[in-house]
Amino acid sequence: MILGKPALTALNALIPAGPKPVTIQSEGMAGFALKEWRKAELATGQVTSAVLFLEDEEPEYLLPVFEFMVLGMSLGESREFNSFVEFAQLFPATTPNELPPLGTTNHRICPKPGSTWLPKWRPSPSKFYAELTRQLTEEEASGRIYRAEHDTNAVVLFAQAKRDDPTKLRRILDARDWNEAVDPNHTPLPSIEELMELVAARKYWSKIDLADRYHNIRIEEDLEQHSTFLTPIGYYHSRIIQQGDRNALATMVPAMYEIFKEMVFKDLVIYIDDIIIFSDTYDEYVATL
């Protein structure tokens, strides 16, 4: 939840000097504390905005495509709403897995001349074997990946438990040799403090966390030969970015800004794959969404 100075003032927020709970004591609202906060300050030391986290569970909704947290705030009046319910027609029932088209910004894998490597180990079946096999089979059918006939410059793709849900798998590359052979692409990230200040001045927000972020960006066709990975069921080339590629983030950031170039800083802000839509009125918020 991001509150700007007008809302903090109207809510009679008691802001401590250290990392202690912020207390809201607005008339007509039950007093409640917020367990963690950070503040953005001007040179004068004036508090301009604060990021607050409710002690109870945040109003997050896990969706097939997006992870949404929505809050509207207007001079002491708060309104929480579930955009997935109000605008269900905007969201597919299942996560799309089609091969994305080549875009203006595609991923490049350019090993240094003469660089070669082989897989250091062969992944064996684990408790996620059935699910990993299902995912690979679906992605092969969609064209996102395709069979490779050799092990040259291949890395290992394996599955491990997700931190937030150990029953679900997280796919990742053991791409150490691959990454050592590729020069890093240094891409600057926007200032979180500046984004906070911009968003905090508005009344309505939607936080969107993209699902399968890297799988939505294509690799340049002539560089797919460098994307080889080994799985328990064989070798594949990839047409999409895989988790573990050192330059995945450096491609993701400019790709997001290219996609939303007509809206960024006007209707929304972007931090890697997190998008915050903001507006002054509910109608503007609906139009942007």
Short mmCIF file of C-alpha atoms in Angstrom, two decimals:
data_model
loop_
_atom_site.label_atom_id
_atom_site.label_comp_id
_atom_site.label_asym_id
_atom_site.label_seq_id
_atom_site.Cartn_x
_atom_site.Cartn_y
_atom_site.Cartn_z
CA MET A 1 0.00 0.00 0.00
CA ILE A 2 1.46 3.38 -0.95
CA LEU A 3 0.13 6.49 0.79
CA GLY A 4 1.01 10.01 -0.28
CA LYS A 5 1.36 12.97 2.09
CA PRO A 6 -2.27 14.19 1.67
CA ALA A 7 -3.60 10.79 2.67
CA LEU A 8 -1.16 10.47 5.58
CA THR A 9 -2.25 13.88 6.84
CA ALA A 10 -5.97 13.19 6.43
CA LEU A 11 -5.62 9.83 8.19
CA ASN A 12 -3.80 11.40 11.16
CA ALA A 13 -0.95 8.96 10.72
CA LEU A 14 1.47 8.79 13.65
CA ILE A 15 4.87 8.20 12.02
CA PRO A 16 7.65 7.14 14.43
CA ALA A 17 11.29 8.10 14.07
CA GLY A 18 12.47 4.53 13.61
CA PRO A 19 11.28 1.26 12.09
CA LYS A 20 8.23 1.01 14.36
CA PRO A 21 4.56 0.53 13.45
CA VAL A 22 2.77 3.47 11.82
CA THR A 23 -0.62 4.06 13.45
CA ILE A 24 -3.69 5.34 11.61
CA GLN A 25 -6.21 7.23 13.78
CA SER A 26 -8.67 8.79 11.35
CA GLU A 27 -12.15 9.75 12.55
CA GLY A 28 -14.68 7.09 11.66
CA MET A 29 -11.99 4.44 11.22
CA ALA A 30 -10.85 1.98 13.85
CA GLY A 31 -7.26 2.67 14.83
CA PHE A 32 -4.85 0.13 13.37
CA ALA A 33 -1.10 -0.28 13.11
CA LEU A 34 1.03 -1.06 10.11
CA LYS A 35 4.04 -3.25 10.81
CA GLU A 36 6.68 -1.96 8.40
CA TRP A 37 7.29 1.23 6.51
CA ARG A 38 9.80 3.22 4.49
CA LYS A 39 9.65 6.90 3.69
CA ALA A 40 10.88 9.12 0.87
CA GLU A 41 12.20 12.51 2.03
CA LEU A 42 13.02 15.80 0.33
CA ALA A 43 16.14 17.79 1.23
CA THR A 44 14.09 19.55 3.91
CA GLY A 45 13.35 16.25 5.61
CA GLN A 46 9.65 16.54 4.81
CA VAL A 47 7.88 13.19 4.50
CA THR A 48 6.33 12.93 1.03
CA SER A 49 5.22 9.32 0.93
CA ALA A 50 5.36 6.06 2.83
CA VAL A 51 5.12 2.41 1.89
CA LEU A 52 3.01 0.57 4.46
CA PHE A 53 2.37 -3.11 4.97
CA LEU A 54 -0.74 -4.22 6.86
CA GLU A 55 -0.18 -6.58 9.78
CA ASP A 56 -2.90 -8.80 8.38
CA GLU A 57 -2.60 -10.40 4.99
CA GLU A 58 -2.35 -7.88 2.16
CA PRO A 59 -5.33 -7.86 -0.25
CA GLU A 60 -3.59 -9.91 -2.92
CA TYR A 61 -5.34 -12.08 -5.46
CA LEU A 62 -3.37 -14.84 -7.15
CA LEU A 63 -4.53 -15.05 -10.74
CA PRO A 64 -3.60 -17.33 -13.62
CA VAL A 65 -1.88 -14.47 -15.43
CA PHE A 66 -1.33 -11.71 -12.87
CA GLU A 67 -0.84 -11.22 -9.15
CA PHE A 68 -3.02 -8.24 -8.34
CA MET A 69 -3.15 -5.94 -5.32
CA VAL A 70 -5.47 -2.99 -5.76
CA LEU A 71 -6.11 -0.04 -3.44
CA GLY A 72 -7.83 3.29 -3.92
CA MET A 73 -7.04 6.13 -1.50
CA SER A 74 -8.56 9.61 -1.46
CA LEU A 75 -8.09 12.03 1.45
CA GLY A 76 -8.87 9.72 4.31
CA GLU A 77 -11.23 7.50 2.39
CA SER A 78 -9.94 4.08 1.36
CA ARG A 79 -11.49 1.65 -1.03
CA GLU A 80 -10.21 -1.83 -1.80
CA PHE A 81 -11.51 -3.63 -4.85
CA ASN A 82 -10.69 -6.82 -6.70
CA SER A 83 -10.12 -5.94 -10.35
CA PHE A 84 -10.16 -9.60 -11.27
CA VAL A 85 -13.79 -9.77 -10.16
CA GLU A 86 -14.89 -6.37 -11.48
CA PHE A 87 -13.18 -6.82 -14.86
CA ALA A 88 -13.15 -10.60 -15.24
CA GLN A 89 -13.58 -10.28 -19.01
CA LEU A 90 -10.03 -8.88 -19.27
CA PHE A 91 -8.36 -11.98 -17.88
CA PRO A 92 -8.06 -15.44 -19.47
CA ALA A 93 -9.03 -18.47 -17.42
CA THR A 94 -5.62 -20.09 -17.95
CA THR A 95 -2.11 -18.79 -18.49
CA PRO A 96 -1.42 -18.41 -22.23
CA ASN A 97 1.44 -20.60 -23.50
CA GLU A 98 1.56 -19.70 -27.18
CA LEU A 99 4.86 -18.82 -28.83
CA PRO A 100 5.16 -15.01 -28.57
CA PRO A 101 6.02 -13.13 -31.77
CA LEU A 102 9.40 -11.57 -32.42
CA GLY A 103 9.27 -7.96 -31.29
CA THR A 104 11.28 -4.77 -31.49
CA THR A 105 13.30 -5.89 -28.47
CA ASN A 106 14.40 -9.54 -28.60
CA HIS A 107 16.94 -11.44 -26.53
CA ARG A 108 20.50 -11.97 -27.75
CA ILE A 109 22.89 -14.74 -26.66
CA CYS A 110 26.37 -13.95 -27.99
CA PRO A 111 29.12 -16.18 -26.55
CA LYS A 112 32.69 -14.94 -26.84
CA PRO A 113 34.51 -16.34 -29.91
CA GLY A 114 35.84 -19.84 -29.32
CA SER A 115 33.76 -20.44 -26.17
CA THR A 116 32.53 -24.02 -25.75
CA TRP A 117 31.12 -25.99 -22.86
CA LEU A 118 29.25 -29.19 -22.06
CA PRO A 119 26.67 -30.03 -19.37
CA LYS A 120 28.39 -30.65 -16.03
CA TRP A 121 25.79 -33.20 -14.92
CA ARG A 122 22.66 -34.97 -16.08
CA PRO A 123 19.47 -34.14 -14.17
CA SER A 124 17.68 -37.18 -12.77
CA PRO A 125 13.95 -37.56 -12.13
CA SER A 126 12.76 -35.83 -8.96
CA LYS A 127 9.39 -35.42 -7.26
CA PHE A 128 8.61 -32.86 -9.98
CA TYR A 129 9.45 -35.20 -12.85
CA ALA A 130 5.85 -35.69 -14.00
CA GLU A 131 5.03 -31.96 -13.85
CA LEU A 132 8.30 -30.96 -15.54
CA THR A 133 7.69 -33.48 -18.32
CA ARG A 134 4.15 -32.13 -18.80
CA GLN A 135 5.40 -28.54 -19.05
CA LEU A 136 8.17 -29.42 -21.50
CA THR A 137 5.76 -31.42 -23.66
CA GLU A 138 3.30 -28.50 -23.76
CA GLU A 139 6.01 -26.00 -24.60
CA GLU A 140 7.36 -28.22 -27.37
CA ALA A 141 3.84 -28.46 -28.83
CA SER A 142 3.49 -24.66 -28.71
CA GLY A 143 6.83 -24.09 -30.42
CA ARG A 144 8.45 -22.32 -27.47
CA ILE A 145 11.11 -25.03 -27.35
CA TYR A 146 12.20 -27.69 -29.83
CA ARG A 147 14.42 -30.78 -29.79
CA ALA A 148 18.19 -30.38 -30.12
CA GLU A 149 20.40 -33.02 -31.71
CA HIS A 150 23.65 -32.21 -29.88
CA ASP A 151 25.03 -31.37 -26.44
CA THR A 152 27.48 -28.65 -27.54
CA ASN A 153 27.18 -25.51 -25.43
CA ALA A 154 24.30 -27.03 -23.46
CA VAL A 155 23.45 -26.24 -19.85
CA VAL A 156 21.26 -28.11 -17.40
CA LEU A 157 17.61 -27.23 -16.77
CA PHE A 158 16.29 -28.60 -13.49
CA ALA A 159 13.31 -28.14 -11.18
CA GLN A 160 13.28 -27.08 -7.55
CA ALA A 161 10.55 -26.22 -5.09
CA LYS A 162 9.21 -22.66 -5.06
CA ARG A 163 10.05 -20.75 -1.90
CA ASP A 164 6.50 -19.52 -1.33
CA ASP A 165 4.89 -22.86 -2.22
CA PRO A 166 7.12 -25.97 -1.88
CA THR A 167 4.48 -28.10 -3.61
CA LYS A 168 5.06 -26.26 -6.91
CA LEU A 169 8.12 -26.38 -9.12
CA ARG A 170 10.39 -23.59 -10.25
CA ARG A 171 12.39 -24.19 -13.41
CA ILE A 172 15.90 -22.82 -13.57
CA LEU A 173 19.07 -23.21 -15.63
CA ASP A 174 22.43 -24.16 -14.17
CA ALA A 175 23.85 -21.67 -16.65
CA ARG A 176 27.21 -20.91 -15.06
CA ASP A 177 29.36 -21.88 -18.06
CA TRP A 178 26.94 -20.17 -20.44
CA ASN A 179 26.95 -16.97 -18.40
CA GLU A 180 30.74 -16.91 -18.09
CA ALA A 181 31.03 -17.07 -21.87
CA VAL A 182 28.63 -14.14 -22.43
CA ASP A 183 29.48 -10.52 -21.64
CA PRO A 184 27.01 -8.93 -19.22
CA ASN A 185 24.61 -6.33 -20.57
CA HIS A 186 24.37 -3.59 -17.97
CA THR A 187 20.93 -1.99 -17.99
CA PRO A 188 20.03 0.68 -15.38
CA LEU A 189 16.89 0.28 -13.29
CA PRO A 190 14.57 3.18 -12.39
CA SER A 191 14.72 4.75 -8.93
CA ILE A 192 12.19 3.13 -6.60
CA GLU A 193 11.98 6.34 -4.56
CA GLU A 194 11.08 8.41 -7.62
CA LEU A 195 8.46 5.87 -8.69
CA MET A 196 6.97 5.92 -5.18
CA GLU A 197 6.73 9.71 -5.21
CA LEU A 198 4.99 9.72 -8.59
CA VAL A 199 2.46 7.02 -7.66
CA ALA A 200 1.77 8.31 -4.15
CA ALA A 201 0.31 11.54 -5.55
CA ARG A 202 -2.54 9.63 -7.23
CA LYS A 203 -5.73 8.16 -5.75
CA TYR A 204 -6.08 4.76 -7.45
CA TRP A 205 -3.50 2.03 -8.00
CA SER A 206 -3.27 -1.49 -9.36
CA LYS A 207 -0.15 -3.57 -8.87
CA ILE A 208 0.38 -6.21 -11.53
CA ASP A 209 3.06 -8.89 -11.31
CA LEU A 210 3.51 -10.65 -14.64
CA ALA A 211 3.49 -14.44 -14.73
CA ASP A 212 6.22 -16.26 -16.67
CA ARG A 213 7.84 -12.93 -17.43
CA TYR A 214 10.83 -14.17 -19.41
CA HIS A 215 8.81 -16.71 -21.38
CA ASN A 216 7.05 -13.83 -23.11
CA ILE A 217 10.21 -12.58 -24.84
CA ARG A 218 11.72 -14.23 -27.92
CA ILE A 219 15.36 -15.03 -28.61
CA GLU A 220 16.72 -13.79 -31.93
CA GLU A 221 16.18 -16.64 -34.39
CA ASP A 222 19.80 -16.87 -35.53
CA LEU A 223 20.97 -17.09 -31.89
CA GLU A 224 18.67 -19.92 -30.77
CA GLN A 225 21.57 -22.31 -31.40
CA HIS A 226 23.17 -20.98 -28.20
CA SER A 227 20.10 -21.71 -26.06
CA THR A 228 20.58 -25.50 -25.71
CA PHE A 229 19.61 -27.08 -22.40
CA LEU A 230 19.50 -30.62 -21.05
CA THR A 231 16.52 -32.04 -19.15
CA PRO A 232 15.73 -35.52 -17.78
CA ILE A 233 13.95 -36.26 -21.07
CA GLY A 234 16.52 -34.90 -23.52
CA TYR A 235 18.08 -31.83 -25.14
CA TYR A 236 16.16 -28.77 -26.33
CA HIS A 237 16.72 -25.41 -27.97
CA SER A 238 14.62 -22.50 -26.72
CA ARG A 239 12.89 -19.73 -28.66
CA ILE A 240 12.15 -17.84 -25.43
CA ILE A 241 14.27 -16.58 -22.54
CA GLN A 242 14.87 -19.14 -19.79
CA GLN A 243 15.28 -18.33 -16.09
CA GLY A 244 19.00 -18.25 -15.23
CA ASP A 245 20.28 -16.38 -18.30
CA ARG A 246 22.49 -13.58 -16.94
CA ASN A 247 21.17 -11.03 -19.43
CA ALA A 248 17.48 -11.92 -19.11
CA LEU A 249 16.80 -8.89 -16.89
CA ALA A 250 18.73 -6.58 -19.23
CA THR A 251 16.40 -7.58 -22.07
CA MET A 252 13.24 -7.54 -19.95
CA VAL A 253 13.56 -3.91 -18.83
CA PRO A 254 13.83 -2.24 -22.28
CA ALA A 255 11.21 -4.65 -23.67
CA MET A 256 8.69 -3.52 -21.04
CA TYR A 257 9.40 0.14 -21.71
CA GLU A 258 9.03 -0.42 -25.44
CA ILE A 259 5.67 -2.18 -25.03
CA PHE A 260 4.25 0.54 -22.77
CA LYS A 261 6.09 3.54 -24.24
CA GLU A 262 2.84 5.49 -24.78
CA MET A 263 1.73 4.97 -21.16
CA VAL A 264 4.81 4.82 -18.94
CA PHE A 265 4.99 7.65 -16.34
CA LYS A 266 1.63 8.91 -17.65
CA ASP A 267 -0.70 6.05 -16.70
CA LEU A 268 1.69 3.55 -15.12
CA VAL A 269 5.20 2.89 -13.89
CA ILE A 270 7.31 -0.23 -14.43
CA TYR A 271 9.92 -1.92 -12.27
CA ILE A 272 11.24 -4.98 -14.14
CA ASP A 273 8.03 -7.04 -14.47
CA ASP A 274 5.98 -5.19 -11.85
CA ILE A 275 3.50 -2.68 -13.24
CA ILE A 276 1.61 -0.12 -11.14
CA ILE A 277 -1.31 1.52 -12.90
CA PHE A 278 -2.31 4.84 -11.32
CA SER A 279 -4.91 7.54 -11.88
CA ASP A 280 -6.74 10.39 -10.19
CA THR A 281 -10.23 9.08 -10.92
CA TYR A 282 -11.86 5.68 -11.04
CA ASP A 283 -12.95 6.24 -14.65
CA GLU A 284 -9.35 6.97 -15.70
CA TYR A 285 -8.23 3.86 -13.84
CA VAL A 286 -10.80 1.72 -15.71
CA ALA A 287 -9.76 3.18 -19.05
CA THR A 288 -6.09 2.44 -18.40
CA LEU A 289 -6.80 -1.10 -17.21
#
